[in-house]
N, CA and C of each residue as an Amber inpcrd file, in Angstrom:
protein
   456
 -67.4010000  34.5200000  51.5110000 -68.2530000  33.4910000  50.5800000
 -67.3370000  32.9750000  49.7440000 -66.9050000  31.4470000  49.6750000
 -65.9630000  30.8810000  49.0220000 -66.7760000  30.3930000  47.5380000
 -66.3030000  30.8040000  46.3170000 -67.0970000  30.0400000  45.3060000
 -65.6930000  29.7280000  44.3070000 -66.0060000  28.4880000  43.7260000
 -65.0550000  27.5590000  43.0770000 -64.7050000  28.2990000  41.9150000
 -65.7880000  29.2080000  41.0740000 -65.3190000  29.7200000  40.0860000
 -64.9350000  31.3430000  39.6220000 -64.8070000  32.1690000  40.9010000
 -64.8120000  33.7160000  41.1640000 -65.4270000  34.1960000  39.7870000
 -64.8580000  35.0850000  39.0010000 -65.4450000  36.2220000  38.3320000
 -66.2610000  35.4380000  37.1900000 -66.1200000  34.1370000  37.0470000
 -66.8140000  33.4850000  35.5680000 -68.4390000  32.9570000  36.1710000
 -68.0150000  32.8400000  37.5220000 -69.3070000  32.3540000  38.2440000
 -70.0160000  33.7370000  38.5380000 -69.7940000  34.7400000  38.9360000
 -70.1660000  36.1310000  39.1530000 -70.9250000  36.2730000  37.6040000
 -70.2280000  36.2870000  36.4940000 -70.9460000  36.6500000  35.0810000
 -71.9180000  35.7060000  34.7790000 -71.7800000  34.3160000  35.2070000
 -72.5450000  33.3310000  34.8970000 -74.0980000  33.7020000  35.6360000
 -73.8370000  33.8550000  36.7290000 -75.1010000  34.3570000  37.5450000
 -75.7040000  35.5780000  37.2770000 -75.0750000  36.4190000  36.7540000
 -75.6120000  37.7220000  36.1880000 -76.3190000  37.2740000  34.9570000
 -75.7890000  36.6540000  34.2580000 -76.6790000  35.8210000  33.0140000
 -77.9370000  35.3540000  33.3720000 -78.0740000  34.3840000  34.2040000
 -79.1210000  33.5320000  34.6450000 -80.1080000  34.4630000  35.3310000
 -79.6080000  35.4140000  36.3850000 -80.3220000  36.2740000  37.0130000
 -81.0720000  37.1220000  35.8630000 -80.2840000  37.6100000  34.9300000
 -80.9860000  38.4720000  33.9760000 -82.7340000  37.8880000  33.7250000
 -82.6330000  36.4870000  33.0850000 -83.6620000  36.1190000  32.7390000
 -84.8450000  36.1490000  33.7610000 -84.6810000  36.0560000  34.9930000
 -85.6140000  36.0800000  36.3100000 -85.9500000  37.3010000  36.2140000
 -84.8420000  38.4340000  36.2080000 -85.6080000  39.9090000  36.0980000
 -86.6660000  40.0240000  35.2610000 -86.0310000  39.7310000  33.9720000
 -86.9160000  39.8630000  32.6900000 -88.4520000  39.5120000  32.8600000
 -88.3760000  38.1250000  33.8490000 -89.9280000  37.4440000  33.7950000
 -90.4710000  38.1700000  35.0170000 -89.9730000  39.1040000  35.9380000
 -90.6900000  39.9930000  36.7050000 -90.8100000  39.0870000  37.8970000
 -92.0420000  38.9520000  38.7440000 -92.3610000  38.3150000  39.8410000
 -92.3370000  37.0920000  39.4990000 -92.5390000  36.3120000  38.2860000
 -92.9970000  35.0250000  38.0270000 -91.3580000  34.3210000  37.8920000
 -90.2970000  35.3240000  37.6230000 -89.1290000  34.7770000  37.7150000
 -88.2620000  34.6650000  39.1490000 -89.1960000  35.1980000  40.1180000
 -88.3800000  34.8180000  41.5770000 -87.1430000  35.5260000  41.5330000
 -86.7360000  36.4630000  41.1430000 -85.3050000  36.9150000  41.2260000
 -84.5580000  36.9850000  42.3400000 -85.2030000  37.3900000  43.4150000
 -84.5280000  37.4360000  45.0570000 -84.1420000  36.0090000  44.9940000
 -85.1710000  35.1230000  45.0490000 -85.1280000  33.4830000  45.4330000
 -83.6560000  33.1710000  44.4970000 -84.1210000  33.0700000  43.0530000
 -82.8840000  32.7450000  42.4730000 -81.4970000  33.1400000  42.8030000
 -81.2140000  34.5040000  43.0490000 -80.1830000  34.8790000  43.4220000
 -79.6760000  34.4430000  44.7440000 -80.7390000  34.2720000  45.7740000
 -80.3840000  33.6690000  46.9970000 -80.1010000  32.0560000  46.9230000
 -80.4150000  31.5510000  45.9160000 -80.2220000  30.1190000  45.8890000
 -78.9230000  29.7810000  45.4750000 -78.4360000  30.9800000  44.1890000
 -77.0870000  30.6780000  43.7810000 -76.1150000  30.9530000  44.5400000
 -76.1520000  31.9810000  45.8840000 -75.4300000  32.3310000  46.5730000
 -75.0850000  31.2650000  47.4860000 -76.2690000  30.4690000  48.1250000
 -76.3720000  29.3840000  48.8820000 -75.7330000  28.2540000  48.5560000
 -75.6600000  28.1410000  46.9840000 -74.8550000  26.7960000  46.4140000
 -73.5710000  26.5330000  46.2780000 -72.8570000  27.9930000  46.6970000
 -71.5150000  28.3400000  46.7210000 -71.1020000  28.3440000  47.9240000
 -71.9360000  28.4110000  49.1510000 -71.1440000  28.5940000  50.3060000
 -70.4270000  27.3570000  50.7660000 -69.5610000  27.3750000  51.2690000
 -68.4400000  26.2580000  51.9440000 -69.4120000  25.4250000  52.8930000
 -69.4060000  24.4340000  53.2050000 -70.2580000  23.6390000  54.3280000
 -69.5580000  24.2860000  55.7220000 -68.2970000  24.6430000  55.6850000
 -67.7360000  25.4440000  56.9500000 -68.5430000  26.6830000  57.0750000
 -68.7910000  27.3650000  56.2950000 -69.3600000  28.8180000  56.2800000
 -70.6920000  28.7080000  56.5420000 -71.7710000  27.6730000  56.0150000
 -73.0730000  27.1990000  56.7160000 -73.0520000  26.9020000  57.8650000
 -71.9260000  26.1010000  58.5010000 -72.1860000  25.7020000  59.7810000
 -71.4790000  26.5790000  60.8630000 -71.1150000  27.8070000  60.4000000
 -70.3850000  28.7390000  61.2900000 -70.9410000  29.1850000  62.7610000
 -70.3800000  29.4120000  63.6810000 -70.8600000  29.7130000  64.9320000
 -71.6280000  31.0480000  64.8710000 -71.1630000  31.8790000  63.9790000
 -71.8900000  33.0810000  63.8250000 -72.7560000  33.0810000  62.9230000
 -73.8110000  32.3790000  62.8820000 -74.7340000  32.2030000  61.7490000
 -75.5300000  33.7490000  61.4350000 -75.9940000  34.2360000  62.0740000
 -76.3050000  35.3920000  61.9350000 -75.4300000  36.3100000  60.9050000
 -74.1280000  36.5260000  61.3150000 -73.3500000  36.9950000  60.5330000
 -73.2910000  36.5400000  59.0850000 -73.3110000  35.0910000  59.1570000
 -72.9420000  34.6830000  57.6860000 -74.4300000  34.6030000  57.0000000
 -75.3480000  34.7340000  57.7290000 -76.6900000  34.7950000  56.8500000
 -76.7750000  36.6740000  56.2010000 -76.3620000  37.3150000  56.9710000
 -76.0940000  38.6550000  56.4180000 -75.1760000  39.0420000  55.4790000
 -74.0620000  38.2340000  55.5040000 -72.9610000  38.0580000  54.4050000
 -73.6580000  37.4390000  52.9900000 -74.5150000  36.3330000  53.3320000
 -74.8710000  35.7500000  52.0350000 -76.0420000  36.7550000  51.5790000
 -76.8410000  37.3440000  52.3260000 -77.8630000  38.3420000  51.9910000
 -77.2920000  39.6320000  51.3050000 -76.1130000  40.0080000  51.3490000
 -75.3700000  40.8920000  51.0620000 -75.0640000  40.6620000  49.6330000
 -74.5180000  39.1190000  49.5780000 -73.8690000  38.7990000  48.3390000
 -75.2180000  38.8310000  47.3920000 -76.5760000  38.2620000  47.9120000
 -77.3450000  38.1480000  47.2070000 -77.9990000  39.3750000  46.3070000
 -77.8350000  40.6590000  47.0950000 -78.3130000  42.0210000  46.4600000
 -77.3210000  42.4330000  45.7400000 -75.9170000  42.1570000  46.1940000
 -74.9680000  42.3740000  44.9630000 -75.2110000  41.7900000  43.7700000
 -75.4590000  40.4660000  43.6520000 -76.0040000  39.9420000  42.3330000
 -77.0710000  40.6560000  41.6660000 -78.2930000  40.8660000  42.3710000
 -79.3090000  41.5850000  41.7390000 -78.8240000  42.6860000  41.3170000
 -78.0670000  43.8010000  42.2320000 -77.8350000  45.0490000  41.3720000
 -76.6530000  45.0450000  40.2570000 -76.0610000  44.0600000  40.3830000
 -74.7660000  43.6360000  39.2970000 -75.9310000  43.5620000  38.2460000
 -76.6730000  42.5020000  38.4090000 -77.3230000  42.0730000  36.9610000
 -78.5020000  43.0230000  36.5980000 -79.0710000  43.9070000  37.2340000
 -79.9880000  45.1730000  36.8100000 -79.2560000  45.9080000  36.0860000
 -78.0080000  46.2580000  36.7200000 -77.3330000  47.5960000  36.1410000
 -76.8220000  46.9180000  34.5930000 -76.5530000  45.6820000  34.6130000
 -75.8560000  44.9730000  33.4110000 -76.9020000  45.0380000  32.3620000
 -78.1510000  44.8390000  32.8040000 -79.3590000  44.8440000  31.7940000
 -79.6610000  46.4680000  31.0220000 -79.4700000  47.2730000  32.0220000
 -79.7070000  48.6720000  31.7020000 -78.7390000  49.3040000  30.8610000
 -77.3430000  48.5730000  30.8040000 -76.4840000  49.2860000  30.1720000
 -76.7800000  48.8040000  28.7800000 -77.6890000  48.1210000  28.4980000
 -78.1850000  47.6130000  26.8840000 -78.9660000  49.1300000  26.3630000
 -79.2950000  50.1660000  27.1340000 -79.7730000  51.3620000  27.2070000
 -79.1640000  52.7970000  27.3260000 -78.0480000  52.2010000  27.9500000
 -77.0810000  53.3850000  27.8060000 -75.9810000  53.0450000  27.5250000
 -75.4260000  54.3960000  26.5300000 -74.6190000  54.5240000  25.6420000
 -72.9770000  54.4900000  26.2760000 -72.7120000  55.2810000  27.2320000
 -71.6440000  55.3450000  27.8220000 -71.3340000  55.0470000  29.2940000
 -72.1180000  53.6380000  29.6970000 -72.2420000  53.3580000  30.8800000
 -71.1640000  52.4750000  31.2670000 -70.7910000  52.0900000  32.3850000
 -69.8860000  51.1000000  32.4080000 -70.5780000  49.9960000  33.5000000
 -69.9040000  48.4730000  33.5520000 -70.3670000  47.6830000  34.5280000
 -69.6120000  47.8250000  36.0120000 -70.5190000  47.7970000  36.6760000
 -69.7430000  47.5080000  38.2850000 -68.8120000  46.3340000  38.1840000
 -67.4680000  46.9560000  38.6380000 -66.5360000  45.8110000  38.7680000
 -66.9800000  44.7560000  39.6550000 -66.3370000  43.5930000  39.1850000
 -66.5850000  42.2030000  39.6270000 -65.9790000  41.8170000  41.0210000
 -64.8320000  42.8760000  41.0000000 -64.3920000  42.4270000  42.3240000
 -64.9640000  43.3420000  43.6660000 -65.7860000  44.0340000  43.3650000
 -66.6060000  44.8410000  43.9440000 -67.5120000  43.6520000  44.9010000
 -67.8940000  42.5530000  44.2810000 -68.8400000  41.6400000  44.8120000
 -68.6750000  41.2550000  46.3370000 -69.8950000  41.1160000  46.9230000
 -69.6730000  40.8470000  48.5850000 -68.7810000  41.3880000  49.4350000
 -68.4790000  42.5570000  48.9660000 -67.5390000  43.2470000  50.0220000
 -68.2230000  44.7360000  50.3980000 -68.8830000  44.3590000  51.6020000
 -69.5480000  45.5240000  52.3240000 -70.7530000  45.9390000  51.5120000
 -70.7070000  47.3820000  51.2240000 -71.5780000  47.8140000  50.4220000
 -71.0070000  48.9270000  49.0950000 -69.8960000  48.1560000  48.6600000
 -69.3160000  48.6310000  47.6470000 -70.2330000  48.5840000  46.2160000
 -71.1000000  47.5490000  46.0680000 -71.6770000  47.5560000  44.9000000
 -72.9600000  48.5320000  45.2690000 -73.6720000  48.5800000  46.3930000
 -74.2820000  49.8130000  46.1590000 -74.0080000  51.1040000  45.9680000
 -72.9810000  51.2120000  46.8030000 -72.4220000  52.7890000  46.3470000
 -72.1980000  52.8030000  44.8810000 -71.5270000  51.9890000  44.2470000
 -71.3020000  51.9780000  42.9110000 -72.5370000  52.1630000  42.0380000
 -73.7210000  51.4230000  42.6400000 -74.8450000  51.0960000  41.7120000
 -75.8360000  52.5420000  41.6060000 -75.8180000  53.1720000  42.9580000
 -76.3980000  54.2590000  43.2590000 -75.4950000  55.5710000  42.4860000
 -74.3200000  55.3850000  42.4720000 -73.6060000  56.7460000  41.6670000
 -73.7450000  56.2940000  40.1250000 -73.7520000  55.3560000  39.7330000
 -74.3470000  54.6970000  38.3920000 -75.4150000  55.3890000  38.1280000
 -76.4140000  55.0780000  38.7350000 -78.1320000  55.5300000  38.5750000
 -78.1370000  57.1650000  38.5530000 -77.2050000  57.7770000  39.4020000
 -77.5060000  59.1680000  39.3220000 -76.8090000  59.8810000  38.3970000
 -75.5360000  59.0960000  37.9290000 -74.9790000  59.4970000  36.4310000
 -75.8000000  59.6580000  35.4390000 -76.4220000  58.2510000  35.2610000
 -77.2420000  58.1350000  34.1960000 -78.8450000  58.4160000  34.6070000
 -79.0660000  58.9300000  35.2290000 -80.5910000  58.9760000  35.4710000
 -81.6610000  59.5500000  34.0110000 -80.8940000  60.4760000  33.3780000
 -81.8130000  60.8090000  31.8960000 -82.0080000  59.8040000  31.2580000
 -80.9540000  58.9180000  31.2350000 -80.8240000  57.4980000  30.2060000
 -81.8330000  56.9000000  30.7630000 -81.6850000  56.6240000  32.0380000
 -82.6060000  55.5970000  32.7550000 -84.1110000  56.0480000  32.4540000
 -84.6580000  57.0130000  32.6270000 -85.7640000  57.6840000  32.6380000
 -86.4070000  57.3470000  31.0810000 -85.3350000  57.2730000  30.2650000
 -85.7330000  57.1570000  28.6040000 -85.8230000  55.8160000  28.5430000
 -85.4100000  54.9180000  28.9250000 -85.3610000  53.5500000  28.7540000
 -86.6130000  52.9300000  28.4270000 -86.8260000  51.9690000  27.4400000
 -88.0310000  51.5230000  26.9270000 -88.9260000  50.4210000  28.0100000
 -87.8040000  49.9720000  29.1680000 -88.2130000  48.8720000  29.7300000
 -88.6550000  49.4790000  31.3080000 -90.2290000  49.4780000  31.1420000
 -90.7620000  50.1950000  32.4920000 -90.4350000  49.2840000  33.9580000
 -90.4380000  48.0810000  33.4150000 -90.0600000  47.1340000  34.5770000
 -88.8640000  47.1890000  35.2740000 -87.7000000  47.2720000  34.0260000
 -86.3780000  47.3170000  34.6750000 -86.0900000  48.6810000  35.3450000
 -86.8600000  49.7110000  34.6380000 -86.8680000  50.9900000  35.6290000
 -87.5100000  50.8620000  36.9940000 -88.3330000  50.2640000  37.4450000
 -88.9480000  49.7640000  38.8370000 -88.3300000  49.0260000  39.3240000
 -87.4020000  48.3610000  38.7330000 -86.5240000  47.5620000  39.6160000
 -85.4560000  48.0230000  40.0890000 -84.7690000  48.9660000  39.2930000
 -83.8030000  49.6570000  39.7790000 -83.9000000  50.8070000  40.6820000
 -85.3060000  51.2150000  40.5070000 -85.4770000  51.7870000  41.7370000
 -85.9590000  51.3270000  43.1070000 -86.3230000  49.7110000  43.0120000
 -86.6670000  49.2230000  44.0230000 -85.5380000  48.6070000  44.8260000
 -84.5170000  48.2840000  43.7680000 -82.8930000  47.9910000  44.3190000
 -82.3130000  49.3980000  45.1060000 -82.4700000  50.5140000  44.6570000
 -81.9240000  51.7650000  45.4260000 -82.7750000  52.0880000  46.6780000
 -83.9300000  52.0460000  46.4670000 -84.6380000  52.3010000  47.9310000
 -84.9170000  51.2780000  49.0240000 -84.8400000  49.8520000  48.3660000
 -84.9450000  48.9850000  49.6470000 -83.5700000  48.3170000  50.0710000
 -82.3500000  48.8250000  49.5650000 -81.1700000  48.1460000  49.8210000
 -80.4950000  49.1950000  50.4350000 -81.1400000  50.4910000  50.5630000
 -80.2060000  52.0030000  51.1150000 -80.2420000  51.8600000  52.9290000
 -79.5050000  52.2410000  53.2760000 -79.2700000  52.7860000  54.8440000
 -78.4360000  51.7980000  55.1360000 -78.0950000  52.0240000  56.6330000
 -77.1670000  51.1080000  57.5140000 -78.1270000  50.5300000  58.7040000
 -79.4040000  51.1540000  58.7480000 -80.1520000  50.9510000  59.9730000
 -80.7890000  49.1380000  60.2100000 -80.8800000  48.8210000  58.7460000
 -81.5260000  47.6500000  58.7140000 -80.3710000  46.4260000  58.4520000
 -80.6900000  45.2990000  58.9110000 -79.5770000  44.0940000  58.3190000
 -79.8630000  43.8630000  56.8140000 -78.8960000  43.4080000  56.3430000
 -78.6100000  43.0060000  55.1850000 -79.7470000  41.9040000  54.7270000
 -80.1750000  40.8760000  55.5600000 -81.4430000  40.1110000  55.6640000
 -82.6940000  40.8140000  55.5530000 -82.9170000  41.7550000  56.0630000
 -84.0490000  42.4930000  56.4260000 -84.2080000  43.5030000  54.9940000
 -83.1410000  43.7490000  54.4200000 -83.2930000  44.6420000  53.2020000
 -83.5000000  43.4580000  51.9690000 -83.2370000  42.3890000  52.1230000
 -83.1810000  41.6690000  51.0030000 -84.9040000  40.8810000  51.2570000
 -85.2690000  40.6020000  52.3370000 -86.8400000  40.3710000  52.4030000
 -87.6920000  41.4560000  51.8750000 -87.5570000  42.7260000  52.3400000
 -87.9930000  44.0550000  51.8210000 -88.1030000  43.8830000  50.2310000
 -86.7280000  43.6390000  49.6040000 -86.9690000  43.7350000  48.1740000
 -87.4260000  42.6930000  47.8320000 -87.5490000  41.5550000  48.1670000
 -88.1740000  40.2960000  47.6530000 -89.8820000  40.7200000  47.5350000
 -90.3790000  41.3890000  48.8110000 -91.7530000  41.6070000  48.6050000
 -92.1900000  42.7830000  47.7300000 -91.2070000  43.3010000  47.0000000
 -91.2810000  44.1850000  46.1840000 -91.0020000  43.5020000  44.4190000
 -90.0170000  42.8240000  44.4190000 -89.6930000  42.3260000  43.1030000
 -90.6070000  40.9140000  42.9330000 -90.6930000  40.4060000  43.7170000
 -91.6450000  39.3490000  43.5290000 -93.1580000  39.5370000  43.6780000
 -93.4590000  40.9740000  44.0810000 -94.9890000  40.9630000  43.9190000
 -95.7840000  40.9760000  42.5500000 -96.8510000  40.7750000  42.6280000
 -97.4890000  40.7410000  41.0610000 -97.4060000  42.3030000  40.4960000
 -97.3560000  42.2480000  39.2490000 -97.4750000  43.3520000  38.7940000
 -95.8710000  43.8630000  38.4870000 -94.8770000  43.5050000  39.1020000
 -93.6760000  43.6060000  38.8540000 -92.8130000  43.3160000  37.8530000
């Protein structure tokens, strides 16, 4: 994934995506994240021969943005938490592993958070993105079904 702005781009997308997550289903957070990733793919990457691999790579980047954003939002209510390192972005399952580690480490603080929607979003990200059986694309589709459903 080639981005013209690097870390700044990731930070900007986290900020933008936080608005979508705060809005719940109406904010269409999975759609917003996927569109952001798609806009920054190079033309050669979009037309690659191994389009399935490219689509999985883009789905992985989409889920990474969602996890990094949700975790950054949770940090507002967690006193001793740290952000997920930006250099983990779009590198296999590094973001997911760091995300789950942070959820486990701060489980008491998460349960005490005043925002029930964010708690549900964190749990959906954890459960819908886990495992290696499903492709990244399928995981993102399952996540979209939850995050963009009424009542979320």
